Amino acid sequence: MLLFSAAFTVIAIIGLLLWSSVDEFTGATFSQEKWAANGECQAASGDDCVQQRPRCPRGAMAQDLRQNFLHNRETTKTDVSELIGDHDTTVVIGGEHCEAHYLGMCSPMSFDGDSLYVCYDQNDALVSSGHIRH
C-alpha cells in the first residue's frame, strides 16, 4: 500500500509539472476580429464579465501578435490601439508605466488574470511588450 501511495504521488507531481509547463501564450494566429470579440462583454458588472469570458480567450494569440505585429521602435501607440483596441489598465514594468490588455486566466493554476503589456517611449513608439500575471 505504501508503494502504491508513493507511486501515485510521483505520478501526480509529474502530471502537475507537465500540465503547468504548457505555454498558454502560443498556438493561435492573431486575428483582430477574434481579439475584439473576446474583449466584449454584455454583463452589467466587471465581475460578471470575468465570469463570462472563456478561460484564456486571447492568450494563444499573444506570441503571434508580438512577433508579427508589435515591432519595437516601429509600431506606435496609435498602431497598437487600432490593432487591439484601448488598454484595460496600466502596469509597472521595470519602473515604467505600460498599457495592459487583458488576455484571460491563462495559467493552469492561476487565480489571477494575465495581460499583454505594451510599453512606449516618450515619442509613443513601442519599446517592449510581453505578458504579465496579476
PDB file of N, CA, C and O in Angstrom, residues 30-32 35 65-66 68-87 99 101 116 118-121 123-127 129:
ATOM      1  N   PHE A  30      -2.822  35.428 -34.705  1.00  0.00           N
ATOM      2  CA  PHE A  30      -3.551  36.620 -34.279  1.00  0.00           C
ATOM      3  C   PHE A  30      -4.636  36.961 -35.285  1.00  0.00           C
ATOM      4  O   PHE A  30      -4.432  36.975 -36.489  1.00  0.00           O
ATOM      5  N   SER A  31      -5.822  37.235 -34.768  1.00  0.00           N
ATOM      6  CA  SER A  31      -6.953  37.693 -35.567  1.00  0.00           C
ATOM      7  C   SER A  31      -7.551  38.902 -34.868  1.00  0.00           C
ATOM      8  O   SER A  31      -7.983  38.808 -33.704  1.00  0.00           O
ATOM      9  N   GLN A  32      -7.570  40.016 -35.549  1.00  0.00           N
ATOM     10  CA  GLN A  32      -8.113  41.241 -34.964  1.00  0.00           C
ATOM     11  C   GLN A  32      -9.582  41.052 -34.585  1.00  0.00           C
ATOM     12  O   GLN A  32     -10.028  41.535 -33.542  1.00  0.00           O
ATOM     13  N   TRP A  35      -9.753  38.822 -31.456  1.00  0.00           N
ATOM     14  CA  TRP A  35      -9.260  39.601 -30.312  1.00  0.00           C
ATOM     15  C   TRP A  35     -10.378  40.524 -29.813  1.00  0.00           C
ATOM     16  O   TRP A  35     -10.683  40.571 -28.628  1.00  0.00           O
ATOM     17  N   LEU A  65       0.964  37.774 -32.177  1.00  0.00           N
ATOM     18  CA  LEU A  65       0.764  39.223 -32.169  1.00  0.00           C
ATOM     19  C   LEU A  65       2.082  39.937 -31.928  1.00  0.00           C
ATOM     20  O   LEU A  65       2.451  40.859 -32.659  1.00  0.00           O
ATOM     21  N   ARG A  66       2.824  39.495 -30.918  1.00  0.00           N
ATOM     22  CA  ARG A  66       4.092  40.148 -30.588  1.00  0.00           C
ATOM     23  C   ARG A  66       5.130  39.964 -31.694  1.00  0.00           C
ATOM     24  O   ARG A  66       5.859  40.892 -32.019  1.00  0.00           O
ATOM     25  N   ASN A  68       4.678  39.235 -34.996  1.00  0.00           N
ATOM     26  CA  ASN A  68       4.346  39.656 -36.353  1.00  0.00           C
ATOM     27  C   ASN A  68       3.682  41.022 -36.486  1.00  0.00           C
ATOM     28  O   ASN A  68       3.528  41.521 -37.602  1.00  0.00           O
ATOM     29  N   PHE A  69       3.288  41.624 -35.365  1.00  0.00           N
ATOM     30  CA  PHE A  69       2.573  42.897 -35.458  1.00  0.00           C
ATOM     31  C   PHE A  69       3.153  43.997 -34.565  1.00  0.00           C
ATOM     32  O   PHE A  69       3.030  45.173 -34.889  1.00  0.00           O
ATOM     33  N   LEU A  70       3.723  43.622 -33.444  1.00  0.00           N
ATOM     34  CA  LEU A  70       4.244  44.604 -32.491  1.00  0.00           C
ATOM     35  C   LEU A  70       5.765  44.669 -32.608  1.00  0.00           C
ATOM     36  O   LEU A  70       6.474  43.855 -32.022  1.00  0.00           O
ATOM     37  N   HIS A  71       6.246  45.616 -33.366  1.00  0.00           N
ATOM     38  CA  HIS A  71       7.680  45.721 -33.633  1.00  0.00           C
ATOM     39  C   HIS A  71       8.280  46.900 -32.872  1.00  0.00           C
ATOM     40  O   HIS A  71       7.832  48.042 -33.027  1.00  0.00           O
ATOM     41  N   ASN A  72       9.289  46.588 -32.045  1.00  0.00           N
ATOM     42  CA  ASN A  72       9.956  47.637 -31.267  1.00  0.00           C
ATOM     43  C   ASN A  72      10.484  48.740 -32.168  1.00  0.00           C
ATOM     44  O   ASN A  72      11.057  48.480 -33.216  1.00  0.00           O
ATOM     45  N   ARG A  73      10.258  49.961 -31.723  1.00  0.00           N
ATOM     46  CA  ARG A  73      10.707  51.194 -32.385  1.00  0.00           C
ATOM     47  C   ARG A  73      10.009  51.463 -33.727  1.00  0.00           C
ATOM     48  O   ARG A  73      10.235  52.489 -34.329  1.00  0.00           O
ATOM     49  N   GLU A  74       9.159  50.554 -34.188  1.00  0.00           N
ATOM     50  CA  GLU A  74       8.438  50.758 -35.452  1.00  0.00           C
ATOM     51  C   GLU A  74       6.941  50.969 -35.228  1.00  0.00           C
ATOM     52  O   GLU A  74       6.323  51.772 -35.908  1.00  0.00           O
ATOM     53  N   THR A  75       6.371  50.219 -34.287  1.00  0.00           N
ATOM     54  CA  THR A  75       4.938  50.298 -34.021  1.00  0.00           C
ATOM     55  C   THR A  75       4.671  51.432 -33.037  1.00  0.00           C
ATOM     56  O   THR A  75       5.372  51.578 -32.043  1.00  0.00           O
ATOM     57  N   THR A  76       3.650  52.222 -33.325  1.00  0.00           N
ATOM     58  CA  THR A  76       3.308  53.350 -32.456  1.00  0.00           C
ATOM     59  C   THR A  76       2.128  53.004 -31.553  1.00  0.00           C
ATOM     60  O   THR A  76       1.422  52.015 -31.778  1.00  0.00           O
ATOM     61  N   LYS A  77       1.908  53.835 -30.566  1.00  0.00           N
ATOM     62  CA  LYS A  77       0.771  53.677 -29.666  1.00  0.00           C
ATOM     63  C   LYS A  77      -0.542  53.692 -30.460  1.00  0.00           C
ATOM     64  O   LYS A  77      -1.454  52.907 -30.180  1.00  0.00           O
ATOM     65  N   THR A  78      -0.624  54.560 -31.456  1.00  0.00           N
ATOM     66  CA  THR A  78      -1.820  54.622 -32.306  1.00  0.00           C
ATOM     67  C   THR A  78      -2.004  53.320 -33.069  1.00  0.00           C
ATOM     68  O   THR A  78      -3.122  52.802 -33.170  1.00  0.00           O
ATOM     69  N   ASP A  79      -0.908  52.763 -33.610  1.00  0.00           N
ATOM     70  CA  ASP A  79      -0.981  51.482 -34.325  1.00  0.00           C
ATOM     71  C   ASP A  79      -1.537  50.383 -33.419  1.00  0.00           C
ATOM     72  O   ASP A  79      -2.398  49.602 -33.828  1.00  0.00           O
ATOM     73  N   VAL A  80      -1.028  50.331 -32.190  1.00  0.00           N
ATOM     74  CA  VAL A  80      -1.464  49.302 -31.248  1.00  0.00           C
ATOM     75  C   VAL A  80      -2.940  49.477 -30.927  1.00  0.00           C
ATOM     76  O   VAL A  80      -3.707  48.516 -30.926  1.00  0.00           O
ATOM     77  N   SER A  81      -3.353  50.695 -30.672  1.00  0.00           N
ATOM     78  CA  SER A  81      -4.747  50.967 -30.350  1.00  0.00           C
ATOM     79  C   SER A  81      -5.671  50.571 -31.502  1.00  0.00           C
ATOM     80  O   SER A  81      -6.738  49.991 -31.282  1.00  0.00           O
ATOM     81  N   GLU A  82      -5.267  50.868 -32.722  1.00  0.00           N
ATOM     82  CA  GLU A  82      -6.073  50.491 -33.885  1.00  0.00           C
ATOM     83  C   GLU A  82      -6.114  48.977 -34.072  1.00  0.00           C
ATOM     84  O   GLU A  82      -7.115  48.424 -34.531  1.00  0.00           O
ATOM     85  N   LEU A  83      -5.048  48.297 -33.705  1.00  0.00           N
ATOM     86  CA  LEU A  83      -4.948  46.855 -33.893  1.00  0.00           C
ATOM     87  C   LEU A  83      -5.695  46.061 -32.826  1.00  0.00           C
ATOM     88  O   LEU A  83      -6.464  45.153 -33.140  1.00  0.00           O
ATOM     89  N   ILE A  84      -5.501  46.410 -31.546  1.00  0.00           N
ATOM     90  CA  ILE A  84      -6.094  45.607 -30.470  1.00  0.00           C
ATOM     91  C   ILE A  84      -6.996  46.396 -29.522  1.00  0.00           C
ATOM     92  O   ILE A  84      -7.472  45.860 -28.534  1.00  0.00           O
ATOM     93  N   GLY A  85      -7.228  47.652 -29.835  1.00  0.00           N
ATOM     94  CA  GLY A  85      -8.146  48.443 -29.026  1.00  0.00           C
ATOM     95  C   GLY A  85      -7.469  49.125 -27.850  1.00  0.00           C
ATOM     96  O   GLY A  85      -6.257  49.066 -27.683  1.00  0.00           O
ATOM     97  N   ASP A  86      -8.291  49.777 -27.055  1.00  0.00           N
ATOM     98  CA  ASP A  86      -7.797  50.504 -25.890  1.00  0.00           C
ATOM     99  C   ASP A  86      -7.358  49.523 -24.814  1.00  0.00           C
ATOM    100  O   ASP A  86      -7.920  48.430 -24.681  1.00  0.00           O
ATOM    101  N   HIS A  87      -6.379  49.945 -24.028  1.00  0.00           N
ATOM    102  CA  HIS A  87      -5.887  49.096 -22.945  1.00  0.00           C
ATOM    103  C   HIS A  87      -6.894  49.057 -21.799  1.00  0.00           C
ATOM    104  O   HIS A  87      -7.735  49.938 -21.668  1.00  0.00           O
ATOM    105  N   GLU A  99       0.881  50.060 -20.827  1.00  0.00           N
ATOM    106  CA  GLU A  99      -0.514  49.704 -21.039  1.00  0.00           C
ATOM    107  C   GLU A  99      -0.666  48.195 -20.961  1.00  0.00           C
ATOM    108  O   GLU A  99       0.214  47.449 -21.385  1.00  0.00           O
ATOM    109  N   HIS A 101      -3.398  44.903 -21.726  1.00  0.00           N
ATOM    110  CA  HIS A 101      -4.588  44.415 -22.420  1.00  0.00           C
ATOM    111  C   HIS A 101      -4.896  43.013 -21.879  1.00  0.00           C
ATOM    112  O   HIS A 101      -4.051  42.122 -21.944  1.00  0.00           O
ATOM    113  N   LEU A 116      -1.397  41.257 -21.685  1.00  0.00           N
ATOM    114  CA  LEU A 116      -0.329  41.632 -22.597  1.00  0.00           C
ATOM    115  C   LEU A 116       0.039  43.055 -22.222  1.00  0.00           C
ATOM    116  O   LEU A 116      -0.834  43.921 -22.163  1.00  0.00           O
ATOM    117  N   VAL A 118       2.286  46.524 -23.046  1.00  0.00           N
ATOM    118  CA  VAL A 118       2.944  47.237 -24.134  1.00  0.00           C
ATOM    119  C   VAL A 118       3.502  48.530 -23.551  1.00  0.00           C
ATOM    120  O   VAL A 118       2.770  49.319 -22.960  1.00  0.00           O
ATOM    121  N   CYS A 119       4.809  48.731 -23.710  1.00  0.00           N
ATOM    122  CA  CYS A 119       5.477  49.918 -23.175  1.00  0.00           C
ATOM    123  C   CYS A 119       5.948  50.797 -24.321  1.00  0.00           C
ATOM    124  O   CYS A 119       6.382  50.286 -25.359  1.00  0.00           O
ATOM    125  N   TYR A 120       5.892  52.099 -24.110  1.00  0.00           N
ATOM    126  CA  TYR A 120       6.243  53.072 -25.147  1.00  0.00           C
ATOM    127  C   TYR A 120       7.303  54.039 -24.634  1.00  0.00           C
ATOM    128  O   TYR A 120       7.413  54.272 -23.433  1.00  0.00           O
ATOM    129  N   ASP A 121       8.019  54.648 -25.564  1.00  0.00           N
ATOM    130  CA  ASP A 121       8.957  55.700 -25.196  1.00  0.00           C
ATOM    131  C   ASP A 121       8.246  57.051 -25.220  1.00  0.00           C
ATOM    132  O   ASP A 121       7.025  57.124 -25.432  1.00  0.00           O
ATOM    133  N   ASN A 123       8.150  59.233 -27.382  1.00  0.00           N
ATOM    134  CA  ASN A 123       7.585  59.558 -28.697  1.00  0.00           C
ATOM    135  C   ASN A 123       6.452  58.619 -29.088  1.00  0.00           C
ATOM    136  O   ASN A 123       6.048  58.572 -30.252  1.00  0.00           O
ATOM    137  N   ASP A 124       5.960  57.838 -28.132  1.00  0.00           N
ATOM    138  CA  ASP A 124       4.884  56.867 -28.336  1.00  0.00           C
ATOM    139  C   ASP A 124       5.255  55.738 -29.288  1.00  0.00           C
ATOM    140  O   ASP A 124       4.392  55.131 -29.918  1.00  0.00           O
ATOM    141  N   ALA A 125       6.541  55.413 -29.370  1.00  0.00           N
ATOM    142  CA  ALA A 125       6.984  54.242 -30.133  1.00  0.00           C
ATOM    143  C   ALA A 125       7.097  53.064 -29.166  1.00  0.00           C
ATOM    144  O   ALA A 125       7.568  53.211 -28.039  1.00  0.00           O
ATOM    145  N   LEU A 126       6.665  51.905 -29.602  1.00  0.00           N
ATOM    146  CA  LEU A 126       6.727  50.713 -28.784  1.00  0.00           C
ATOM    147  C   LEU A 126       8.188  50.370 -28.462  1.00  0.00           C
ATOM    148  O   LEU A 126       9.031  50.374 -29.353  1.00  0.00           O
ATOM    149  N   VAL A 127       8.476  50.107 -27.201  1.00  0.00           N
ATOM    150  CA  VAL A 127       9.836  49.712 -26.815  1.00  0.00           C
ATOM    151  C   VAL A 127       9.883  48.301 -26.238  1.00  0.00           C
ATOM    152  O   VAL A 127      10.947  47.674 -26.281  1.00  0.00           O
ATOM    153  N   SER A 129       7.180  44.626 -25.113  1.00  0.00           N
ATOM    154  CA  SER A 129       5.880  44.004 -24.889  1.00  0.00           C
ATOM    155  C   SER A 129       6.121  42.613 -24.314  1.00  0.00           C
ATOM    156  O   SER A 129       7.202  42.045 -24.450  1.00  0.00           O
TER     157      SER A 129
END
